[in-house]
Tab-separated table of C-alpha atoms in Angstrom:
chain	number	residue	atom	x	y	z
A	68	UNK	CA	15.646	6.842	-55.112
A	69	UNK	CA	17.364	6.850	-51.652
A	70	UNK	CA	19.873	9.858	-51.929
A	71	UNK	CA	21.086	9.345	-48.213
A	72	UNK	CA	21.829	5.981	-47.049
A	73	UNK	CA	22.753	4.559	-43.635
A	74	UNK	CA	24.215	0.910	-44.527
A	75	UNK	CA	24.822	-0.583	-41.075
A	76	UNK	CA	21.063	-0.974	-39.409
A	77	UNK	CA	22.916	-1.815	-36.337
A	78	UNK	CA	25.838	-1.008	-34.259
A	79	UNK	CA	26.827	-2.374	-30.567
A	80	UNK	CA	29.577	-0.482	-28.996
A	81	UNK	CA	30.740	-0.428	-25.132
A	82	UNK	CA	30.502	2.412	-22.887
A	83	UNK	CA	33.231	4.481	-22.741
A	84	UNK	CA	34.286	3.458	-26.173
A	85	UNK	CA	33.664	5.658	-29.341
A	86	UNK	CA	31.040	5.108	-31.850
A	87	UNK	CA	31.423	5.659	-35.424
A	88	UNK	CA	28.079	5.939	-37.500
A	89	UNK	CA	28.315	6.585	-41.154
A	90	UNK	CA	25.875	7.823	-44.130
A	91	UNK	CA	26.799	8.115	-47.528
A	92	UNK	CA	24.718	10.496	-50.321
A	93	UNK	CA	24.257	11.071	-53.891
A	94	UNK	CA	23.197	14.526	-54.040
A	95	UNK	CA	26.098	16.846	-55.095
A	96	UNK	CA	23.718	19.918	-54.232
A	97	UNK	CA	22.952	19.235	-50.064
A	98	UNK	CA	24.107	21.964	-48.325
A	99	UNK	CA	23.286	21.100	-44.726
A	100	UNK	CA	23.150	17.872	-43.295
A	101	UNK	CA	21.430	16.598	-39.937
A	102	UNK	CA	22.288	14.070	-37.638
A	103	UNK	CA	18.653	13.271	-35.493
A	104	UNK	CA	18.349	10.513	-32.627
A	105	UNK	CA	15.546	8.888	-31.863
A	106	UNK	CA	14.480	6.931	-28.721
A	107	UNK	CA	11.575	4.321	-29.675
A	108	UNK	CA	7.553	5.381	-29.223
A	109	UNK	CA	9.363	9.280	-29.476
A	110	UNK	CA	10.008	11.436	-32.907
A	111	UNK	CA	13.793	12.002	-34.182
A	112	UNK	CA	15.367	15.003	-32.566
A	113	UNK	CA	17.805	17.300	-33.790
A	114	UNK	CA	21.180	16.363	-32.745
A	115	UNK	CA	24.092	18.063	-34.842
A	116	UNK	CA	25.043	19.465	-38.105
A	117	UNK	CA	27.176	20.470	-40.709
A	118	UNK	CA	27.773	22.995	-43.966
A	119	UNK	CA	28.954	21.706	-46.857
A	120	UNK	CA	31.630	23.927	-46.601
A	121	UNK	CA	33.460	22.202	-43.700
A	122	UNK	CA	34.444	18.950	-42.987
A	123	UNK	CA	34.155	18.800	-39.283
A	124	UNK	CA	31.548	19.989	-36.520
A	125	UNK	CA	32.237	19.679	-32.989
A	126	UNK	CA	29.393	19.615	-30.248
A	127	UNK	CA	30.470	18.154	-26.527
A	128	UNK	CA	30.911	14.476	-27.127
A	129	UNK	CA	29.649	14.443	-31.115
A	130	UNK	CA	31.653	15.352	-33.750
A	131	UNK	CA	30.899	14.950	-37.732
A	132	UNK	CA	32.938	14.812	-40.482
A	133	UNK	CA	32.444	15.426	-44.125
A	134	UNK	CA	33.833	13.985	-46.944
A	135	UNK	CA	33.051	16.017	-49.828
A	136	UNK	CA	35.058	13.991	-52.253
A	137	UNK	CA	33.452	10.865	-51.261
A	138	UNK	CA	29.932	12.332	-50.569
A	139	UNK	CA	30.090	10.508	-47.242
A	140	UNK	CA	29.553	11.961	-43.458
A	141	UNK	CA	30.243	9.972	-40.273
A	142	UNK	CA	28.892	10.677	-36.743
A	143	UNK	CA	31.315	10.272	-33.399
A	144	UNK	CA	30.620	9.820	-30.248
A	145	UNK	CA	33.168	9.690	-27.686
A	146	UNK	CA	32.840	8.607	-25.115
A	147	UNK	CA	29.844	5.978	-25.656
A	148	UNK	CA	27.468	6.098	-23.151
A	149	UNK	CA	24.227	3.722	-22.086
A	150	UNK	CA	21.776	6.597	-22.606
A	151	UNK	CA	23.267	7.301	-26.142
A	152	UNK	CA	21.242	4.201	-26.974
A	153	UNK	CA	18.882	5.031	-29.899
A	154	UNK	CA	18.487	5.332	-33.936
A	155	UNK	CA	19.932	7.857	-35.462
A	156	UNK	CA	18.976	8.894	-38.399
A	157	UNK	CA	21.253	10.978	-41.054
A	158	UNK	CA	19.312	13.873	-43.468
A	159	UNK	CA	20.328	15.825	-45.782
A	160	UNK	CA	17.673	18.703	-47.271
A	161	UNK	CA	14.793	16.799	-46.184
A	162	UNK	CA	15.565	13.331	-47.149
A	163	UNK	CA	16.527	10.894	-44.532
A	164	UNK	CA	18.505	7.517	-44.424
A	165	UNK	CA	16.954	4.850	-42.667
A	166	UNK	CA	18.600	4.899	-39.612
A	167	UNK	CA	21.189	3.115	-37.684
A	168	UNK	CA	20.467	1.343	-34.759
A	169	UNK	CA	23.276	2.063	-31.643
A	170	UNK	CA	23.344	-0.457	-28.285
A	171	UNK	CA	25.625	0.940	-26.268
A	172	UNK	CA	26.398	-2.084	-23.491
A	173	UNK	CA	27.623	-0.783	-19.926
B	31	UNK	CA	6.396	25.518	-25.558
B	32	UNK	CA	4.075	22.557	-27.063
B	33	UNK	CA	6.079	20.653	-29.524
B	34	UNK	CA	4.565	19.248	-32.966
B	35	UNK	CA	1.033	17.385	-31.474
B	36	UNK	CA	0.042	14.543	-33.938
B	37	UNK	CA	-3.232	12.430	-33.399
B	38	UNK	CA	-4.290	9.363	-32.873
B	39	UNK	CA	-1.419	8.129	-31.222
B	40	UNK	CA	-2.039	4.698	-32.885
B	41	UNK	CA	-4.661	3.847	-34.980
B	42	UNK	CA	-6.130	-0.069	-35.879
B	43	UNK	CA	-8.629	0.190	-38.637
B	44	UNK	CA	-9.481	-2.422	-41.102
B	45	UNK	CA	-8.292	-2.666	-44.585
B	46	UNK	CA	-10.794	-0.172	-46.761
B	47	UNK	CA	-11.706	1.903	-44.269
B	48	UNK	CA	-10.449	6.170	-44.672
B	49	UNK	CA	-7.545	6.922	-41.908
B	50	UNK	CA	-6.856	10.785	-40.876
B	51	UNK	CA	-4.047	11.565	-39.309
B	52	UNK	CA	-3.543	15.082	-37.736
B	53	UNK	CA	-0.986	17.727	-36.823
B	54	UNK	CA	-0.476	20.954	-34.952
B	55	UNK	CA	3.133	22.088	-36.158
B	56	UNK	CA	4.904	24.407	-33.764
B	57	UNK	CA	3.433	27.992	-33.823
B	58	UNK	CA	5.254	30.434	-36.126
B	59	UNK	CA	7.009	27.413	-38.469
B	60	UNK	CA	6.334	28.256	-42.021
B	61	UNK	CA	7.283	24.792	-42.960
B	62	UNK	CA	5.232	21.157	-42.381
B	63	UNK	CA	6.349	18.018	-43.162
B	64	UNK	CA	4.995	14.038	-43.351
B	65	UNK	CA	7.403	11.005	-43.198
B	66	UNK	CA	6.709	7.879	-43.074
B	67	UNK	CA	8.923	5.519	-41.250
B	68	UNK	CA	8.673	1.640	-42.423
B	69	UNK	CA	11.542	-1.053	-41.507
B	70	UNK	CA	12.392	-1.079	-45.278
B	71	UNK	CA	12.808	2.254	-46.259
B	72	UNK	CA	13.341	4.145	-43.435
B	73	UNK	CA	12.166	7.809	-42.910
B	74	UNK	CA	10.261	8.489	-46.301
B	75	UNK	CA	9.266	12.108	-47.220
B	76	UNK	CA	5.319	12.049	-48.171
B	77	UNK	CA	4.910	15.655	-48.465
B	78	UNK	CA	5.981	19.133	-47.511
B	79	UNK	CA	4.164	21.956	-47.601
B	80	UNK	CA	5.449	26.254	-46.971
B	81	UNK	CA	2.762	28.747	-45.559
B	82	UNK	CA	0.064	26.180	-45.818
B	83	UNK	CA	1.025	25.619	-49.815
B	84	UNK	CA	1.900	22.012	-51.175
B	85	UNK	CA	5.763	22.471	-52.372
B	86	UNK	CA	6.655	18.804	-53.074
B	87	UNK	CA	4.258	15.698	-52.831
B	88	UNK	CA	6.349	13.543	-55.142
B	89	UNK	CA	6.592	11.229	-52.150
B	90	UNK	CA	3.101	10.577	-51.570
B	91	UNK	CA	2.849	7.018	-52.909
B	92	UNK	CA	-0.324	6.781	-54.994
B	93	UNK	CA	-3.619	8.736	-55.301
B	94	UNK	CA	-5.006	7.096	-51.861
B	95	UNK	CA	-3.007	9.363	-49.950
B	96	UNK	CA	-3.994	13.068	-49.723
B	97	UNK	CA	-2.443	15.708	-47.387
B	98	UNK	CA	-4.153	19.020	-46.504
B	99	UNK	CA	-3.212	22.335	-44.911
B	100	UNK	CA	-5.941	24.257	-44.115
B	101	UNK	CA	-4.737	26.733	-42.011
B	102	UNK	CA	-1.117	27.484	-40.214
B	103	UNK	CA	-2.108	25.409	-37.291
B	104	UNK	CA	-3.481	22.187	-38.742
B	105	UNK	CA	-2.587	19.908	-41.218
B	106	UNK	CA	-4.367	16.098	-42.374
B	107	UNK	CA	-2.566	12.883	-44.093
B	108	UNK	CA	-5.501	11.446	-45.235
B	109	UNK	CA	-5.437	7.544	-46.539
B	110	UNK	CA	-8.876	6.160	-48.494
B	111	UNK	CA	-8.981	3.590	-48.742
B	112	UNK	CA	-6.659	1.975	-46.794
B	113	UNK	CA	-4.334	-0.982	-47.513
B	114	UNK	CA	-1.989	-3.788	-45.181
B	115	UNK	CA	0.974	-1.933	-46.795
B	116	UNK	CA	0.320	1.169	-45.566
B	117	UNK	CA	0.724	0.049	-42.052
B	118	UNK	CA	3.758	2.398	-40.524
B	119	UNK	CA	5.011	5.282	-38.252
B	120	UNK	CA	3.804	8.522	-39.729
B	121	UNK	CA	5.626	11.698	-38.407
B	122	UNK	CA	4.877	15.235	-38.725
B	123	UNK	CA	7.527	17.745	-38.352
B	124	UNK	CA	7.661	21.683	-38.415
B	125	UNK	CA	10.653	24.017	-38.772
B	126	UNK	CA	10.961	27.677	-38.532
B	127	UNK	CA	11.576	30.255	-41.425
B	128	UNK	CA	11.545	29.588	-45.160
B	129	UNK	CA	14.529	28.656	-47.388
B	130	UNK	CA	16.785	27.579	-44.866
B	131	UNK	CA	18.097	23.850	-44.881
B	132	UNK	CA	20.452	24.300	-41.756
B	133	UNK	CA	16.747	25.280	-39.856
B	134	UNK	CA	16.389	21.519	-37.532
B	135	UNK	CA	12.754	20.143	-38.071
B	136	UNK	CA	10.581	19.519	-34.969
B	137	UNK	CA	8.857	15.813	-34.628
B	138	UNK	CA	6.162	15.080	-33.613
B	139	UNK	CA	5.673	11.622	-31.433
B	140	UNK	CA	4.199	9.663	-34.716
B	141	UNK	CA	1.409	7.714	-35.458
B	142	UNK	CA	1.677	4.158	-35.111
B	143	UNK	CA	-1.192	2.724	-38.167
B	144	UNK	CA	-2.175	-0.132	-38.187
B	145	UNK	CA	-3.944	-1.907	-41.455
B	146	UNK	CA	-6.172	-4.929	-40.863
């Protein structure tokens, strides 16, 4: 059973503009979740995160938000840039969603 | 610091035939992990294992797959015999301490199998 999904495989934004990537879950019980990029032929990396106590983590240009209520999460980034290009990949205790695909076009 | 090492980076072997994957997790991470990355499912969790001890292998998809940890350095995904379907991106990942879901794993760079 997938208890984190990632609907949209694919997103095209343009630079400078922000990017909204979402994830739903199932599990009630998460306490942590993950946002990891990854850059093709290259293992996810660790990007930003978020207790399940708050609703909002801010790092530079990526922020997440958490919607306890509606056990959903969203990733933004703002401003888009061409190097921001990648899958990203949402987690929550271990189990992953299968990734969204960003395109950021210059 | 060396990250997580996995090898081979890609493997071709034909269908039958044992595959071993390998891993050197980051030293001083009590916790290893295989995924398995397909187009359909995404990052899978095979196994995960804490101070060289098998926690969880409800992932591991049928009794051709075996994963070993034979010491705090090394760890094997093991696949015999092999099968088309298993044909995917494995990663191994590492993170530090015990108990602690905000800890980030570590990736390694995968390997990319290949099934004949």
């Amino acid at each position: 059973d997938q208890q984190v999904k990632q609907n949209s495989p694919s997103l095209s934004v343009q630079e400078g503009r922000i990017s909204i990537l979402n994830c739903d879950y199932t599990n009630s019980m998460f306490d942590y979740f993950l946002w990891y990029k990854k850059y093709p032929a290259e293992g996810p990396t660790f990007l930003i995160s978020i207790s399940s106590i708050k609703d909002k983590n801010e790092d530079g240009r990526f922020t997440v938000f958490l919607n306890k209520s509606a056990k959903h999460l969203s990733l933004h980034i703002v401003p888009s840039q061409p190097g921001d290009s990648a899958v990203y990949f949402c987690a929550g205790n271990m189990r992953f969603g299968a990734g969204t695909r960003l395109t950021v076009k210059p | 610091d060396a990250g997580v090492i996995q090898s081979p980076r890609h493997e071709v072997t034909e269908m039958g035939q044992e595959v071993t994957l390998r891993c050197k997790p980051i030293s001083g991470h009590d916790y290893l992990f295989w995924y398995r990355q397909t187009m359909m499912r995404g990052l899978e969790l095979l196994i995960y294992f804490n101070n060289n001890v098998p926690i969880d292998d409800s992932g591991m998809p049928e009794d051709r797959f075996s994963a070993k940890m034979p010491n705090a350095s090394f760890s094997t995904l093991k696949i015999q015999p092999s099968e088309p379907r298993d044909s995917a991106v494995y990663f191994c990942a590492s993170s530090p301490r015990a108990g602690d879901s905000n800890q980030p794993q570590h990736f390694g760079d995968g390997t990319r199998l290949s099934i004949l």
